[in-house]
N, CA, C and O atoms as a CHARMM CRD file, in Angstrom:
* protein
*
  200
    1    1 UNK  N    -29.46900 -20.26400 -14.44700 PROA 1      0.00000
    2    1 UNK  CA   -29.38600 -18.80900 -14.34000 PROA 1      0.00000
    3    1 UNK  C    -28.83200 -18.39000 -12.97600 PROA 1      0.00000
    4    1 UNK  O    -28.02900 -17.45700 -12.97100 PROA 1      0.00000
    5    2 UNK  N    -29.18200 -18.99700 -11.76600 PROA 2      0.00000
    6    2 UNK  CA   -28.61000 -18.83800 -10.70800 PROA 2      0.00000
    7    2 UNK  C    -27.43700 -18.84600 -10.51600 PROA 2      0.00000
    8    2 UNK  O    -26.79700 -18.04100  -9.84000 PROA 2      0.00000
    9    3 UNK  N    -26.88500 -20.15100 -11.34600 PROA 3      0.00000
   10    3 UNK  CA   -25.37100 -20.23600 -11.16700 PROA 3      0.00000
   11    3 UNK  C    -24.77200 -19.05900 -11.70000 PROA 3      0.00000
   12    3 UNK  O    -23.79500 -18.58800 -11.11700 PROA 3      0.00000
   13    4 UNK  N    -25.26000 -18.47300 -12.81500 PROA 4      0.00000
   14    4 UNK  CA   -24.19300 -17.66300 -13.09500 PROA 4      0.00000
   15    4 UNK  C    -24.18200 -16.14700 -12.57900 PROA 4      0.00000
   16    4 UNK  O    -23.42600 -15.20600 -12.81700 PROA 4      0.00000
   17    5 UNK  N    -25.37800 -16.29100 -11.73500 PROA 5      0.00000
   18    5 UNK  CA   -25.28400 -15.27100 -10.81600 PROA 5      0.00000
   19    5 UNK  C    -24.51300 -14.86100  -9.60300 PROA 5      0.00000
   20    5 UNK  O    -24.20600 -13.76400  -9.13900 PROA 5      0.00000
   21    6 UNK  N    -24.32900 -15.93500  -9.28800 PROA 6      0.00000
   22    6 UNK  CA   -23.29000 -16.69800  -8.27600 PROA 6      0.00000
   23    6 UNK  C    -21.84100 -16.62500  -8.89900 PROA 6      0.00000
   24    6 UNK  O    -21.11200 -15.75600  -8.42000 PROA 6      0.00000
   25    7 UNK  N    -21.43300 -17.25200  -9.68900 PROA 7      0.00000
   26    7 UNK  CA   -20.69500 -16.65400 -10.49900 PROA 7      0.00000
   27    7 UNK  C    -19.64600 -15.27100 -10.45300 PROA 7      0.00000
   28    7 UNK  O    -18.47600 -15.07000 -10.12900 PROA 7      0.00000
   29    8 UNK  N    -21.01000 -14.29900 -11.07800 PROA 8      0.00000
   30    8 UNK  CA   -20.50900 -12.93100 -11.13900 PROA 8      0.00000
   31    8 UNK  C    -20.65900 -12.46100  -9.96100 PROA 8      0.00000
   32    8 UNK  O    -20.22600 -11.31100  -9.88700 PROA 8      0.00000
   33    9 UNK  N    -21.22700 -12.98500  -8.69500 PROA 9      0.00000
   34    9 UNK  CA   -20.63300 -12.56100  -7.63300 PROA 9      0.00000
   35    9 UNK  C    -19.56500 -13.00300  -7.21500 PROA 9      0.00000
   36    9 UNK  O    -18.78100 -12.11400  -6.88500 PROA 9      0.00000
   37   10 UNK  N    -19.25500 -13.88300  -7.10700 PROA 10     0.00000
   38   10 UNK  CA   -17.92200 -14.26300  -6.73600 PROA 10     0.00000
   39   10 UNK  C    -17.07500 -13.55500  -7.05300 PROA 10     0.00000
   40   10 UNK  O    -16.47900 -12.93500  -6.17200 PROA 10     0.00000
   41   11 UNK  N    -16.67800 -13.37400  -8.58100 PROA 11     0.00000
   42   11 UNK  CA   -16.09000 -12.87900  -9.30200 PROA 11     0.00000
   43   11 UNK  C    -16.16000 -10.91400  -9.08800 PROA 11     0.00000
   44   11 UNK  O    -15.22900 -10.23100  -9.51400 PROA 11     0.00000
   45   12 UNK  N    -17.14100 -10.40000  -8.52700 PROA 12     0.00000
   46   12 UNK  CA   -16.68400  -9.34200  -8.07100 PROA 12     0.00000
   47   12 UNK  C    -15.77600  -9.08400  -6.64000 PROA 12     0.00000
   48   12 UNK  O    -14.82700  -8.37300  -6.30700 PROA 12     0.00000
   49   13 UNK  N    -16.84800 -10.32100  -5.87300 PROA 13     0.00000
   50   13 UNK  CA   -16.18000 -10.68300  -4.35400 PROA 13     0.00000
   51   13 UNK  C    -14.19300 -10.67400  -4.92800 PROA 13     0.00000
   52   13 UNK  O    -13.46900  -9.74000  -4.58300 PROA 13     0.00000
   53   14 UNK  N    -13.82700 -11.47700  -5.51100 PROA 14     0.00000
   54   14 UNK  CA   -12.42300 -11.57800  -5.71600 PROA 14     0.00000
   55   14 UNK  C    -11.89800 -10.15000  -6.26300 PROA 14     0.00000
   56   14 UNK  O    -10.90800  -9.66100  -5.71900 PROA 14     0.00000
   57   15 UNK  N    -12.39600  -9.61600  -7.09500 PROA 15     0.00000
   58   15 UNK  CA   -12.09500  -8.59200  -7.50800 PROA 15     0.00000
   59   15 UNK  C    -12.12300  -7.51700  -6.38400 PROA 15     0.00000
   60   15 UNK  O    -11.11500  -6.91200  -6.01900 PROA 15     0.00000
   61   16 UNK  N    -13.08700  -7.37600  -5.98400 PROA 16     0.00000
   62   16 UNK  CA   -12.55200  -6.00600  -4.63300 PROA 16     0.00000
   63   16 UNK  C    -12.11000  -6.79100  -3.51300 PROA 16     0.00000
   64   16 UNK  O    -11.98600  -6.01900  -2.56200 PROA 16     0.00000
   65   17 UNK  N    -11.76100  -8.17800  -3.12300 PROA 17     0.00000
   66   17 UNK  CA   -10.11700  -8.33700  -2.80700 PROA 17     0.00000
   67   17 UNK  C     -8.90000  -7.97300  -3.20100 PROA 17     0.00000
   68   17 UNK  O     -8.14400  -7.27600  -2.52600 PROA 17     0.00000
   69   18 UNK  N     -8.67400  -8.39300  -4.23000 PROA 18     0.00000
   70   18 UNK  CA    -7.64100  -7.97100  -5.34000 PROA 18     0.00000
   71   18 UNK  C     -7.09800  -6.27200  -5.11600 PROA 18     0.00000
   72   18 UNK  O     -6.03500  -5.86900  -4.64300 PROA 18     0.00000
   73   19 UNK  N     -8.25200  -5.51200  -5.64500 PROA 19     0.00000
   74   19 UNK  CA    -8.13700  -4.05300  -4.79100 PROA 19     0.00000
   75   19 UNK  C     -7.74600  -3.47200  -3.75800 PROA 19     0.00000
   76   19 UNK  O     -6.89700  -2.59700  -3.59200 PROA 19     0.00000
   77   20 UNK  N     -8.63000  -4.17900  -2.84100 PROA 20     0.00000
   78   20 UNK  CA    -8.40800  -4.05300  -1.38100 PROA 20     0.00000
   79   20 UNK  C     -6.80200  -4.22000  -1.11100 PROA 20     0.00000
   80   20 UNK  O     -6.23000  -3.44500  -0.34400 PROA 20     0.00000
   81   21 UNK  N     -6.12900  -5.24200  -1.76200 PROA 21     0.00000
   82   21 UNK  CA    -4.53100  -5.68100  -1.40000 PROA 21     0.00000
   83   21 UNK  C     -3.64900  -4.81500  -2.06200 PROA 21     0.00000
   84   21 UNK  O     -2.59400  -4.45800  -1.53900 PROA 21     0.00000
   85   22 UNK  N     -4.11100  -4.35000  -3.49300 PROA 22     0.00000
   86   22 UNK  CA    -3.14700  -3.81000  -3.82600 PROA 22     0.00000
   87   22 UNK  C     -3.41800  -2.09700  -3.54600 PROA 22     0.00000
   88   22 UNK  O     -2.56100  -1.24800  -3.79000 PROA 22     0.00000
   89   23 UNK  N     -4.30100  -1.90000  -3.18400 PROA 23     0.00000
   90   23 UNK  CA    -4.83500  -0.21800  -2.51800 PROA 23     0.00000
   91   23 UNK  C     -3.61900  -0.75500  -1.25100 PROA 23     0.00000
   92   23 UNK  O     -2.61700  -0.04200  -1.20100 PROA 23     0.00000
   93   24 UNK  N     -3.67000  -1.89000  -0.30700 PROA 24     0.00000
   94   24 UNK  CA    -2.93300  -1.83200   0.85300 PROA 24     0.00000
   95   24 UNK  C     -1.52500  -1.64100   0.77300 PROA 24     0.00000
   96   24 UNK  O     -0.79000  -0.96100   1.49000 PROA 24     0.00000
   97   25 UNK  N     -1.19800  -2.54000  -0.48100 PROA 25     0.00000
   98   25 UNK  CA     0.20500  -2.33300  -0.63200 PROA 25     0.00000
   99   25 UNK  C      1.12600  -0.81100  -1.02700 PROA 25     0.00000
  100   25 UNK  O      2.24600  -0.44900  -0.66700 PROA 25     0.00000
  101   26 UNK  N     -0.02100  -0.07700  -2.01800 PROA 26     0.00000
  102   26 UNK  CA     0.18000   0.91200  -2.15300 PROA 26     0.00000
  103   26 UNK  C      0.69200   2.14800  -1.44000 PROA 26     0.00000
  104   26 UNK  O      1.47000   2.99300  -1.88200 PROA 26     0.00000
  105   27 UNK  N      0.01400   2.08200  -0.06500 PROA 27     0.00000
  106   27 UNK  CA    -0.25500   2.64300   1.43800 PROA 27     0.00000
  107   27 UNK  C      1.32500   2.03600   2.30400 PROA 27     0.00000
  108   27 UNK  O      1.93600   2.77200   3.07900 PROA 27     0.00000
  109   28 UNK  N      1.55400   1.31100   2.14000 PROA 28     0.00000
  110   28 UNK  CA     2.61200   0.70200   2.83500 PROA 28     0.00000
  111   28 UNK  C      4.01100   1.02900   1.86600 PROA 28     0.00000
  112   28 UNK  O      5.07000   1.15300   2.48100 PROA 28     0.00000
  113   29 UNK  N      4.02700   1.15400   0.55700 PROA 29     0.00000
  114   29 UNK  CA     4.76600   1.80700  -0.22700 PROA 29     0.00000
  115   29 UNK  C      5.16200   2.85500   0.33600 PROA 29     0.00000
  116   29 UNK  O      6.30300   3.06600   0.74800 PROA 29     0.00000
  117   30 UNK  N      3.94700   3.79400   0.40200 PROA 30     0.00000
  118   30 UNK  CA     4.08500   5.42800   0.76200 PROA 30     0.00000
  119   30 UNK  C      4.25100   5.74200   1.94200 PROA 30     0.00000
  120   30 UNK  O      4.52600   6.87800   2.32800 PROA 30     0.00000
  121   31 UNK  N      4.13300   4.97500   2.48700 PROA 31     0.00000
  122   31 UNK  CA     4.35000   4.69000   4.19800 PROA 31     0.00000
  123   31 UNK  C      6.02300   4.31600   4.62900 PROA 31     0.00000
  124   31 UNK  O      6.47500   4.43000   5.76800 PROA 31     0.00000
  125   32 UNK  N      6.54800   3.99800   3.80500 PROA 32     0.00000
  126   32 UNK  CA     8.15600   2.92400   3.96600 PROA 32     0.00000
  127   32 UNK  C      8.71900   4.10800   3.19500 PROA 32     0.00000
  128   32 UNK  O      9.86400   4.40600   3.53300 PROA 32     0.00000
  129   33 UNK  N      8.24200   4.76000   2.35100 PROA 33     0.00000
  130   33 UNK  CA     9.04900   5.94600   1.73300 PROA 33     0.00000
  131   33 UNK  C      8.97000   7.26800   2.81900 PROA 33     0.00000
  132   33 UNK  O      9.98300   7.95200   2.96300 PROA 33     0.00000
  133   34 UNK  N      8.02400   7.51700   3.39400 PROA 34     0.00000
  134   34 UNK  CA     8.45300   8.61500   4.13500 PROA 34     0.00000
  135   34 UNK  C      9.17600   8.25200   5.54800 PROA 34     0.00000
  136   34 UNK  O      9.73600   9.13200   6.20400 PROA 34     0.00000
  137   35 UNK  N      9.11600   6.67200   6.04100 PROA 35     0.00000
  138   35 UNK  CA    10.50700   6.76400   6.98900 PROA 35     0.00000
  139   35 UNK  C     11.53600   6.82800   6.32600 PROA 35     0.00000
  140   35 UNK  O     12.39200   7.38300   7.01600 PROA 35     0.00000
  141   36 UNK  N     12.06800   6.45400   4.97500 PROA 36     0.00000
  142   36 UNK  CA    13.03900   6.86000   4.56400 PROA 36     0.00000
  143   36 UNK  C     13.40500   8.04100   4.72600 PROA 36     0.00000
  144   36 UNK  O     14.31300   8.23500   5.53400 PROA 36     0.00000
  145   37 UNK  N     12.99600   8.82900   4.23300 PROA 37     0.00000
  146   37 UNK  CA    12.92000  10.02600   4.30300 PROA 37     0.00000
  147   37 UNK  C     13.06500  10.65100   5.63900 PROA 37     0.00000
  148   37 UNK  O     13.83400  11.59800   5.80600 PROA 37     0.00000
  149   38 UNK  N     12.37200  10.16700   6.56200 PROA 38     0.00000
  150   38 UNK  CA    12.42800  10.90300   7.57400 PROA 38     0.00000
  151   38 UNK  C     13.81700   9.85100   8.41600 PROA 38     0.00000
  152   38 UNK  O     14.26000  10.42300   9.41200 PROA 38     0.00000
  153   39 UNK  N     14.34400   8.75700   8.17700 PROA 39     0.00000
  154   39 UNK  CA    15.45800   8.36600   8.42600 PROA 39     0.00000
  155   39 UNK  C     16.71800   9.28100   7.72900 PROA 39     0.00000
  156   39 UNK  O     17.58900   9.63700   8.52300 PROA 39     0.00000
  157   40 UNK  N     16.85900   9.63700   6.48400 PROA 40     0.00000
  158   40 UNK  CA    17.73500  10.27700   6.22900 PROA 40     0.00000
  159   40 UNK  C     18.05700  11.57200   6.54200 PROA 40     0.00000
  160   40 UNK  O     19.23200  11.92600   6.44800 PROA 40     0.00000
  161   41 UNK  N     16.71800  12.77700   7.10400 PROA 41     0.00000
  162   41 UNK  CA    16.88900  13.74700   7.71200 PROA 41     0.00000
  163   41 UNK  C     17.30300  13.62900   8.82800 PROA 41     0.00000
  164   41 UNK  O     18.07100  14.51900   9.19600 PROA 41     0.00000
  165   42 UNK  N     16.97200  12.48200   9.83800 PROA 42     0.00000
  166   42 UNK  CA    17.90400  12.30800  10.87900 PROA 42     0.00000
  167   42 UNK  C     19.24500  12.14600  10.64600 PROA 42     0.00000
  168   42 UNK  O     19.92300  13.17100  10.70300 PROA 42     0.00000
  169   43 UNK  N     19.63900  11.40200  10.46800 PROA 43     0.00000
  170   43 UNK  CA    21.30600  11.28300   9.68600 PROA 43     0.00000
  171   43 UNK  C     21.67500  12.31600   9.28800 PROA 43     0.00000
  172   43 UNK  O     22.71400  12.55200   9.90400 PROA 43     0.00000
  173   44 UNK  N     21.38300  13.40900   8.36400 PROA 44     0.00000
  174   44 UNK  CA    21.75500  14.13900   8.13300 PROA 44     0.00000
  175   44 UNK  C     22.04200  15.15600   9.19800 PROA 44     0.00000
  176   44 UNK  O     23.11300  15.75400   9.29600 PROA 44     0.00000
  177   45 UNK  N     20.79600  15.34000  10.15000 PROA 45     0.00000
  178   45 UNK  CA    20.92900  16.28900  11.27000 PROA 45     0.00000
  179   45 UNK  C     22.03000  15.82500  12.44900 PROA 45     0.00000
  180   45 UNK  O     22.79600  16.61600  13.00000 PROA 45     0.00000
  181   46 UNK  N     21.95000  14.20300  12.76300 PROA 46     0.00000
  182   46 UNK  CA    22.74900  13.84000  13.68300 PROA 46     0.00000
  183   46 UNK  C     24.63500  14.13700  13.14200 PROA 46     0.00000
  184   46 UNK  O     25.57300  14.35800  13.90900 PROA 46     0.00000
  185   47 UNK  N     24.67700  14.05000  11.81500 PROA 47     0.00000
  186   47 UNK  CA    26.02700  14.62400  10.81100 PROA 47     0.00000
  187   47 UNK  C     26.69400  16.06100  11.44200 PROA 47     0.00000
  188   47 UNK  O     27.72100  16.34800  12.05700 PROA 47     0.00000
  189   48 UNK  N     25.38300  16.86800  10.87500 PROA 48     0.00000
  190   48 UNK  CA    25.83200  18.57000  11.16400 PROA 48     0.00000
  191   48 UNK  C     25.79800  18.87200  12.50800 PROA 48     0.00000
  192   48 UNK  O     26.22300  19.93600  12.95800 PROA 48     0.00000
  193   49 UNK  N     25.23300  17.84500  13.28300 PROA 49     0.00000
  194   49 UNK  CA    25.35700  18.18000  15.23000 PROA 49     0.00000
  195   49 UNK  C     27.15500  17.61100  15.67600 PROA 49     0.00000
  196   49 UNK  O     27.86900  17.82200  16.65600 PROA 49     0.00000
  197   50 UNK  N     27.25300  17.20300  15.01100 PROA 50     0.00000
  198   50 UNK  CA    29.13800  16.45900  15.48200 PROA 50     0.00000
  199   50 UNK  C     29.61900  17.66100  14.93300 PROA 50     0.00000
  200   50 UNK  O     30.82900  17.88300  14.89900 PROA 50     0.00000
């Protein structure tokens, strides 16, 4: 009985890893999209200043 208590901990332990990485990746998604963004408003502004 122990073991499989052990077990289903583990098995949550991995699981809110799993989360944890892809919540991070998520964040770094949305993070790499607004320097885009804020890279192309530069460009654009450094454009209409010439």
């Amino acid at each position: 009985m122990a073991l499989e208590e052990q077990i289903v901990l583990i098995l949550y332990i991995l699981l809110g890893a799993v989360a944890g990485m892809i919540y991070a990746l998520r964040r770094i998604f949305i993070l790499e999209r607004r320097i885009l963004e804020m890279d192309q408003k530069l460009v654009t502004a450094l454009k209409k200043k010439r």
